[in-house]
Coordinates of C-alpha atoms (C1' of nucleotides) in Angstrom, one line a residue:
Chain A
M1 CA -2.4 3.7 -9.1
P2 CA -5.3 2.3 -7.3
Q3 CA -8.4 2.7 -9.4
T4 CA -9.6 5.8 -7.6
G5 CA -11.8 6.9 -10.4
R6 CA -11.6 10.6 -9.6
S7 CA -12.6 12.1 -12.9
G8 CA -12.8 11.4 -16.6
C9 CA -10.1 14.0 -17.5
P10 CA -7.5 12.3 -19.7
I11 CA -4.7 14.0 -17.8
N12 CA -6.1 12.7 -14.5
L13 CA -6.6 9.2 -15.9
T14 CA -3.0 9.1 -17.1
L15 CA -1.9 10.2 -13.6
E16 CA -4.0 7.5 -12.0
Q17 CA -2.0 5.0 -14.0
L18 CA 1.5 6.5 -13.9
G19 CA 1.4 9.1 -11.2
D20 CA 3.8 7.6 -8.7
R21 CA 7.5 7.6 -8.2
W22 CA 8.3 4.2 -9.7
S23 CA 6.1 3.2 -12.6
L24 CA 7.8 5.4 -15.2
I25 CA 11.2 4.5 -13.8
V26 CA 10.5 0.9 -14.6
I27 CA 9.3 1.7 -18.0
R28 CA 12.3 3.9 -18.6
D29 CA 14.6 1.1 -17.7
V30 CA 12.9 -1.4 -20.0
M31 CA 12.8 1.1 -22.8
F32 CA 16.2 2.8 -22.7
G33 CA 18.2 0.3 -20.8
N34 CA 16.6 -2.8 -22.4
R35 CA 16.2 -4.5 -19.0
R36 CA 13.9 -7.3 -19.7
T37 CA 13.9 -9.5 -16.5
Y38 CA 13.1 -9.0 -12.8
G39 CA 16.7 -9.5 -11.8
D40 CA 18.1 -7.2 -14.4
L41 CA 15.7 -4.5 -13.4
L42 CA 16.5 -5.0 -9.8
S43 CA 20.3 -5.3 -9.8
R44 CA 21.0 -2.6 -12.4
S45 CA 18.6 -0.1 -11.1
E46 CA 20.2 3.4 -10.9
E47 CA 17.8 4.5 -8.2
G48 CA 17.9 1.3 -6.2
I49 CA 14.3 0.1 -6.4
A50 CA 13.3 -2.3 -3.6
S51 CA 12.4 -5.8 -4.6
N52 CA 8.9 -5.7 -3.3
I53 CA 8.2 -2.4 -5.0
L54 CA 9.5 -3.8 -8.3
A55 CA 7.4 -6.9 -8.0
D56 CA 4.4 -4.9 -7.3
R57 CA 5.0 -2.5 -10.3
L58 CA 5.7 -5.3 -12.7
K59 CA 2.4 -6.9 -11.6
R60 CA 0.4 -3.7 -11.9
L61 CA 2.0 -2.5 -15.2
T62 CA 1.3 -5.9 -16.7
A63 CA -2.2 -5.9 -15.5
S64 CA -2.9 -2.5 -17.0
G65 CA -1.4 -3.4 -20.3
L66 CA 1.8 -1.3 -20.2
L67 CA 4.0 -4.4 -20.0
S68 CA 3.6 -7.9 -21.2
R69 CA 5.3 -11.0 -19.7
R70 CA 6.3 -14.2 -21.4
P71 CA 8.3 -17.1 -19.9
D72 CA 12.0 -17.3 -20.6
P73 CA 12.6 -20.5 -22.7
N74 CA 16.0 -21.0 -21.1
H75 CA 14.8 -20.7 -17.6
Q76 CA 11.5 -21.9 -16.3
Q77 CA 11.4 -19.4 -13.5
K78 CA 12.2 -16.3 -15.3
G79 CA 9.9 -14.0 -17.1
I80 CA 10.8 -11.7 -20.0
Y81 CA 9.0 -8.3 -19.9
S82 CA 8.2 -6.4 -23.0
L83 CA 6.8 -3.0 -23.8
T84 CA 3.4 -2.9 -25.4
E85 CA 2.1 -0.4 -28.0
A86 CA 0.6 1.7 -25.1
S87 CA 3.9 2.0 -23.4
I88 CA 5.9 2.6 -26.6
Q89 CA 3.6 5.6 -27.1
L90 CA 5.0 7.0 -23.9
V91 CA 8.2 7.8 -25.7
P92 CA 7.3 11.5 -26.4
L93 CA 6.2 11.9 -22.8
L94 CA 9.5 10.5 -21.5
A95 CA 11.4 12.7 -23.9
H96 CA 9.6 15.8 -22.7
M97 CA 10.2 14.8 -19.1
G98 CA 13.9 14.4 -19.8
A99 CA 14.0 17.8 -21.6
W100 CA 12.2 19.5 -18.7
G101 CA 14.4 17.9 -16.1
R102 CA 17.5 18.9 -18.0
R103 CA 16.4 22.5 -18.0
H104 CA 14.8 22.8 -14.5
T105 CA 16.7 20.4 -12.2
Q106 CA 20.4 19.6 -11.7
P107 CA 20.9 16.3 -13.5
S108 CA 24.2 14.6 -13.8
E109 CA 26.0 15.0 -17.0
E110 CA 26.3 11.4 -18.2
L111 CA 22.7 10.7 -17.6
S112 CA 21.6 13.8 -19.4
V113 CA 23.2 12.9 -22.7
R114 CA 20.4 10.6 -23.8
A115 CA 17.8 13.2 -22.9
E116 CA 19.7 15.8 -24.8
L117 CA 19.9 13.7 -28.0
L118 CA 16.2 12.9 -27.7
E119 CA 15.3 16.6 -27.3
K120 CA 17.5 17.6 -30.3
G121 CA 16.2 14.8 -32.5
G122 CA 12.6 15.8 -31.9
P123 CA 9.5 14.0 -33.1
A124 CA 11.3 12.5 -36.1
L125 CA 13.8 10.8 -33.8
W126 CA 11.1 9.7 -31.4
D127 CA 9.2 8.0 -34.3
A128 CA 12.3 6.2 -35.4
F129 CA 12.9 5.0 -31.8
M130 CA 9.3 3.8 -31.5
V131 CA 9.7 1.9 -34.8
E132 CA 12.8 0.2 -33.3
L133 CA 11.0 -0.5 -30.0
R134 CA 8.3 -2.3 -31.9
H135 CA 11.0 -4.5 -33.4
L136 CA 12.6 -5.2 -30.0
H137 CA 9.4 -5.8 -28.1
L138 CA 6.6 -6.6 -30.6
D139 CA 8.1 -8.7 -33.4
A140 CA 8.0 -5.9 -35.9
P141 CA 10.6 -5.9 -38.6
R142 CA 14.0 -4.6 -37.7
P143 CA 14.6 -1.0 -39.0
S144 CA 17.8 0.0 -40.6
R145 CA 18.5 2.7 -38.1
S146 CA 19.2 1.9 -34.5
V147 CA 18.3 4.9 -32.3
F148 CA 18.8 2.7 -29.3
R149 CA 22.5 2.1 -30.3
E150 CA 23.0 5.8 -30.9
L151 CA 21.7 6.7 -27.5
Q152 CA 23.7 4.0 -25.8
A153 CA 26.9 5.0 -27.6
A154 CA 26.5 8.6 -26.6
Y155 CA 25.9 7.6 -23.0
E156 CA 28.9 5.3 -22.9
K157 CA 31.1 8.0 -24.5
A158 CA 30.0 10.4 -21.7
V159 CA 30.8 7.8 -19.1
A160 CA 34.2 7.3 -20.5
R161 CA 34.8 11.0 -20.7
K162 CA 33.9 11.3 -17.1
A163 CA 36.1 8.5 -16.0
R164 CA 39.1 10.0 -17.9
D165 CA 39.0 13.2 -15.8
Chain B
M1 CA 8.3 14.7 -3.7
P2 CA 10.5 14.4 -0.7
Q3 CA 14.0 15.2 -1.8
T4 CA 15.0 11.6 -2.0
G5 CA 18.0 12.2 -4.3
R6 CA 17.9 8.8 -5.9
S7 CA 19.8 9.6 -9.1
G8 CA 20.9 12.4 -11.4
C9 CA 18.7 11.1 -14.3
P10 CA 16.6 14.0 -15.6
I11 CA 13.6 11.8 -15.9
N12 CA 14.0 10.7 -12.3
L13 CA 14.5 14.2 -11.1
T14 CA 11.3 15.3 -12.9
L15 CA 9.5 12.4 -11.2
E16 CA 10.9 13.4 -7.8
Q17 CA 9.2 16.8 -8.2
L18 CA 6.0 15.9 -10.0
G19 CA 5.6 12.1 -9.6
D20 CA 2.6 12.0 -7.4
R21 CA -1.2 12.0 -7.9
W22 CA -1.9 15.7 -7.2
S23 CA 0.9 18.1 -8.2
L24 CA 0.2 18.0 -11.9
I25 CA -3.6 18.2 -11.2
V26 CA -3.0 21.5 -9.3
I27 CA -0.9 22.8 -12.1
R28 CA -3.4 21.7 -14.7
D29 CA -6.2 23.6 -12.9
V30 CA -4.1 26.8 -12.6
M31 CA -3.1 26.5 -16.2
F32 CA -6.2 25.4 -18.1
G33 CA -8.8 26.5 -15.6
N34 CA -7.2 29.7 -14.5
R35 CA -7.9 28.9 -10.8
R36 CA -5.7 31.3 -9.0
T37 CA -6.6 31.0 -5.3
Y38 CA -6.8 28.3 -2.7
G39 CA -10.6 28.5 -2.4
D40 CA -11.0 28.4 -6.2
L41 CA -8.8 25.4 -6.5
L42 CA -10.5 23.7 -3.7
S43 CA -14.2 24.3 -4.5
R44 CA -14.0 23.8 -8.2
S45 CA -11.8 20.8 -8.2
E46 CA -13.0 18.2 -10.6
E47 CA -11.3 15.4 -8.6
G48 CA -12.2 16.6 -5.2
I49 CA -8.8 17.4 -3.7
A50 CA -8.7 17.4 0.1
S51 CA -8.0 20.8 1.8
N52 CA -4.8 19.6 3.5
I53 CA -3.4 18.0 0.4
L54 CA -4.1 21.2 -1.6
A55 CA -2.4 23.3 1.1
D56 CA 0.6 21.0 1.1
R57 CA 1.0 21.0 -2.7
L58 CA 0.7 24.7 -2.9
K59 CA 3.4 25.0 -0.4
R60 CA 5.7 22.5 -2.1
L61 CA 5.1 23.7 -5.6
T62 CA 5.8 27.3 -4.5
A63 CA 9.0 26.2 -2.6
S64 CA 10.3 24.4 -5.7
G65 CA 9.6 27.3 -8.0
L66 CA 6.6 25.8 -10.0
L67 CA 4.2 28.3 -8.6
S68 CA 4.6 31.8 -7.2
R69 CA 2.3 33.4 -4.6
R70 CA 1.5 37.1 -4.1
P71 CA -1.0 38.6 -1.7
D72 CA -4.4 39.6 -3.0
P73 CA -4.6 43.4 -2.7
N74 CA -8.4 43.1 -1.9
H75 CA -8.1 40.5 0.8
Q76 CA -5.3 40.3 3.3
Q77 CA -5.7 36.6 3.8
K78 CA -5.8 35.5 0.2
G79 CA -2.9 34.6 -2.0
I80 CA -2.9 34.6 -5.7
Y81 CA -1.0 31.8 -7.3
S82 CA 0.7 32.1 -10.7
L83 CA 2.6 29.8 -12.9
T84 CA 6.3 30.4 -13.3
E85 CA 8.4 29.9 -16.5
A86 CA 9.3 26.4 -15.2
S87 CA 5.6 25.3 -15.0
I88 CA 4.7 27.1 -18.2
Q89 CA 7.2 24.8 -19.9
L90 CA 5.2 21.8 -18.7
V91 CA 2.6 22.6 -21.4
P92 CA 4.0 20.1 -23.9
L93 CA 4.2 17.5 -21.1
L94 CA 0.6 18.0 -20.1
A95 CA -0.5 18.0 -23.8
H96 CA 1.2 14.6 -24.3
M97 CA -0.4 13.3 -21.1
G98 CA -3.7 14.3 -22.4
A99 CA -3.1 12.8 -25.8
W100 CA -1.9 9.5 -24.2
G101 CA -4.8 9.4 -21.9
R102 CA -7.3 10.0 -24.6
R103 CA -5.9 7.1 -26.5
H104 CA -5.3 4.6 -23.8
T105 CA -7.9 5.2 -21.1
Q106 CA -11.6 5.9 -21.1
P107 CA -11.9 9.6 -20.6
S108 CA -15.2 11.4 -20.6
E109 CA -16.1 13.2 -23.8
E110 CA -16.4 16.8 -22.5
L111 CA -13.1 16.6 -20.6
S112 CA -11.3 15.2 -23.7
V113 CA -12.1 18.1 -26.0
R114 CA -9.3 20.3 -24.7
A115 CA -6.8 17.5 -25.0
E116 CA -8.0 16.8 -28.5
L117 CA -7.5 20.4 -29.6
L118 CA -4.1 20.6 -28.0
E119 CA -3.0 17.4 -29.7
K120 CA -4.3 18.5 -33.1
G121 CA -2.7 22.0 -32.7
G122 CA 0.7 20.5 -32.0
P123 CA 3.8 22.4 -31.0
A124 CA 2.6 25.6 -32.8
L125 CA -0.5 25.7 -30.6
W126 CA 1.5 24.9 -27.5
D127 CA 3.8 27.8 -28.1
A128 CA 0.9 30.2 -28.7
F129 CA -0.6 29.0 -25.4
M130 CA 2.7 29.4 -23.6
V131 CA 3.0 33.0 -24.9
E132 CA -0.5 33.6 -23.5
L133 CA 0.3 32.0 -20.2
R134 CA 3.3 34.3 -19.9
H135 CA 0.9 37.2 -20.3
L136 CA -1.6 35.8 -17.7
H137 CA 1.0 34.9 -15.1
L138 CA 4.2 36.7 -15.8
D139 CA 3.2 40.3 -16.9
A140 CA 4.3 39.6 -20.5
P141 CA 2.4 41.6 -23.2
R142 CA -1.0 40.2 -24.3
P143 CA -0.9 38.3 -27.5
S144 CA -3.6 38.7 -30.1
R145 CA -4.6 35.1 -30.1
S146 CA -6.2 33.6 -27.0
V147 CA -5.7 29.8 -27.0
F148 CA -7.2 29.8 -23.6
R149 CA -10.5 31.1 -24.8
E150 CA -10.5 28.7 -27.7
L151 CA -10.0 25.8 -25.4
Q152 CA -12.6 27.1 -23.0
A153 CA -15.1 27.7 -25.7
A154 CA -14.7 24.1 -27.1
Y155 CA -15.1 22.7 -23.6
E156 CA -18.3 24.7 -23.0
K157 CA -19.7 23.7 -26.3
A158 CA -19.1 20.1 -25.5
V159 CA -20.8 20.5 -22.1
A160 CA -23.8 22.1 -23.7
R161 CA -24.0 19.3 -26.3
K162 CA -23.9 16.8 -23.5
A163 CA -26.7 18.6 -21.6
R164 CA -28.8 18.8 -24.7
D165 CA -28.9 15.0 -25.1
Chain C
dT1 C1' -21.1 43.7 16.6
dC2 C1' -21.7 39.5 14.4
dA3 C1' -22.5 36.2 11.0
dA4 C1' -20.5 34.6 6.9
dC5 C1' -16.4 33.6 4.6
dC6 C1' -11.8 31.9 4.0
dC7 C1' -7.2 29.7 4.5
dA8 C1' -5.6 26.6 6.4
dT9 C1' -4.5 22.9 10.6
dT10 C1' -5.3 18.8 13.4
dG11 C1' -6.5 14.0 14.5
dC12 C1' -7.0 9.7 12.9
dG13 C1' -7.4 5.5 10.1
dA14 C1' -5.9 3.5 5.7
dA15 C1' -2.8 2.9 2.2
dA16 C1' 1.8 3.2 0.1
dC17 C1' 6.7 3.1 0.8
dG18 C1' 11.2 1.1 2.0
dC19 C1' 14.3 -2.0 4.2
dA20 C1' 15.9 -6.5 5.5
dA21 C1' 15.3 -11.1 5.9
dG22 C1' 13.2 -15.3 4.4
dT23 C1' 10.9 -18.9 1.1
dG24 C1' 10.6 -22.2 -2.2
dG25 C1' 11.8 -23.4 -6.6
dT26 C1' 15.6 -23.9 -10.5
dC27 C1' 20.2 -24.6 -12.4
dG28 C1' 24.8 -26.4 -13.1
dA29 C1' 28.9 -28.5 -11.8
dA30 C1' 31.0 -32.3 -9.2
Chain D
dT1 C1' 22.3 -37.4 -7.5
dT2 C1' 23.7 -34.1 -4.6
dC3 C1' 24.7 -29.6 -3.2
dG4 C1' 25.7 -24.9 -3.4
dA5 C1' 24.6 -20.9 -5.9
dC6 C1' 21.1 -18.4 -8.0
dC7 C1' 16.6 -16.5 -8.8
dA8 C1' 11.9 -14.5 -8.5
dC9 C1' 9.4 -13.2 -5.5
dT10 C1' 7.1 -12.8 -0.4
dT11 C1' 6.7 -11.4 4.4
dG12 C1' 7.2 -8.6 8.5
dC13 C1' 7.5 -4.3 10.3
dG14 C1' 8.3 0.5 11.0
dT15 C1' 7.8 5.0 8.6
dT16 C1' 5.8 8.2 5.5
dT17 C1' 2.0 9.8 2.7
dC18 C1' -2.9 10.0 1.7
dG19 C1' -7.6 11.2 2.5
dC20 C1' -11.5 12.4 5.1
dA21 C1' -14.0 15.1 8.5
dA22 C1' -13.9 18.4 12.0
dT23 C1' -12.0 22.4 13.8
dG24 C1' -9.4 26.9 14.5
dG25 C1' -8.8 31.5 14.0
dG26 C1' -8.2 35.6 11.3
dT27 C1' -10.9 38.7 7.8
dT28 C1' -14.8 41.0 5.7
dG29 C1' -18.9 43.3 5.1
dA30 C1' -23.5 44.3 6.5

DNA sequence: TCAACCCATTGCGAAACGCAAGTGGTCGAA
DNA sequence: TTCGACCACTTGCGTTTCGCAATGGGTTGA
């Protein structure tokens, strides 16, 4: 993430922005978990991100245009983080990462459900999700279909199924 | 890349394997540049990878099943690295990374040509490329179409065009 | 035999990571 | 208005990773 300027290869440049162990985790949580504040991202982090790392990533991601920050009208101190068009366009990338991880690592069942749905839905579902994210983060009109709710429902169902056993 | 074991989320697990600034660069060079030996990867590295980092990544990637190594019959010391089915299945991911980088960073023109072709070709082209990679790396039969050659030709044409100006 | 080649390894300084504690401001109820 | 709880970070410090340059030691081919 430091501007190392190694080469002009687009894959390399993408890695220079996102090639670390936390940036995409933060974006994932904002995107799929709708965590919009520092405290929310910190306390509900599945992976237990450290507070200084989170602060640093929010700063960097905001500086590089992958997140935007506006003040919370109800709380002078809080900031509300939103995805930008650039980070919304990471949806296919994250979907592929989920699909690859599902196939080539040993993920837990509940946390795989979303990835599975995204994989099965393919580009059509990704597009629908991106339209919805533009509503949630960029003031675009609300679409009729809520992919977000579908993903969430599937996840919660999987959690309930697990708890039952 | 250390086995941190943070969570069972497939996106997180993928990041734990590939979430650093060099692993995917190495895989990219083996995949698109057909660099198959340590020396080849080191001396022709666009980004100038350091020898110790390269040695470390080759070791890790081999250990985690993303590369395989067999001895060079013509040289006792050399190893020839090949992609595995797991890393061949990273083609769509790398294609998306290239596409995203092309849109949201400032890549150099010559190095963008391959990414552009991959983006325009879409999943059909990716599949054809993966079939070819299975031939080059996994002893599968040679397909009639060579996506690799198409990409290479487009790149060289772009380099020539740049040199002419 | 010997120089050139090749795959690493080592040493060392710099940067990133990760934990735990602390800071200074804000909020809400008494 | 006061006070405790809360909140968004920051700081300090030890560990790990990164990155460069130099070196080691086996292999090859003339």
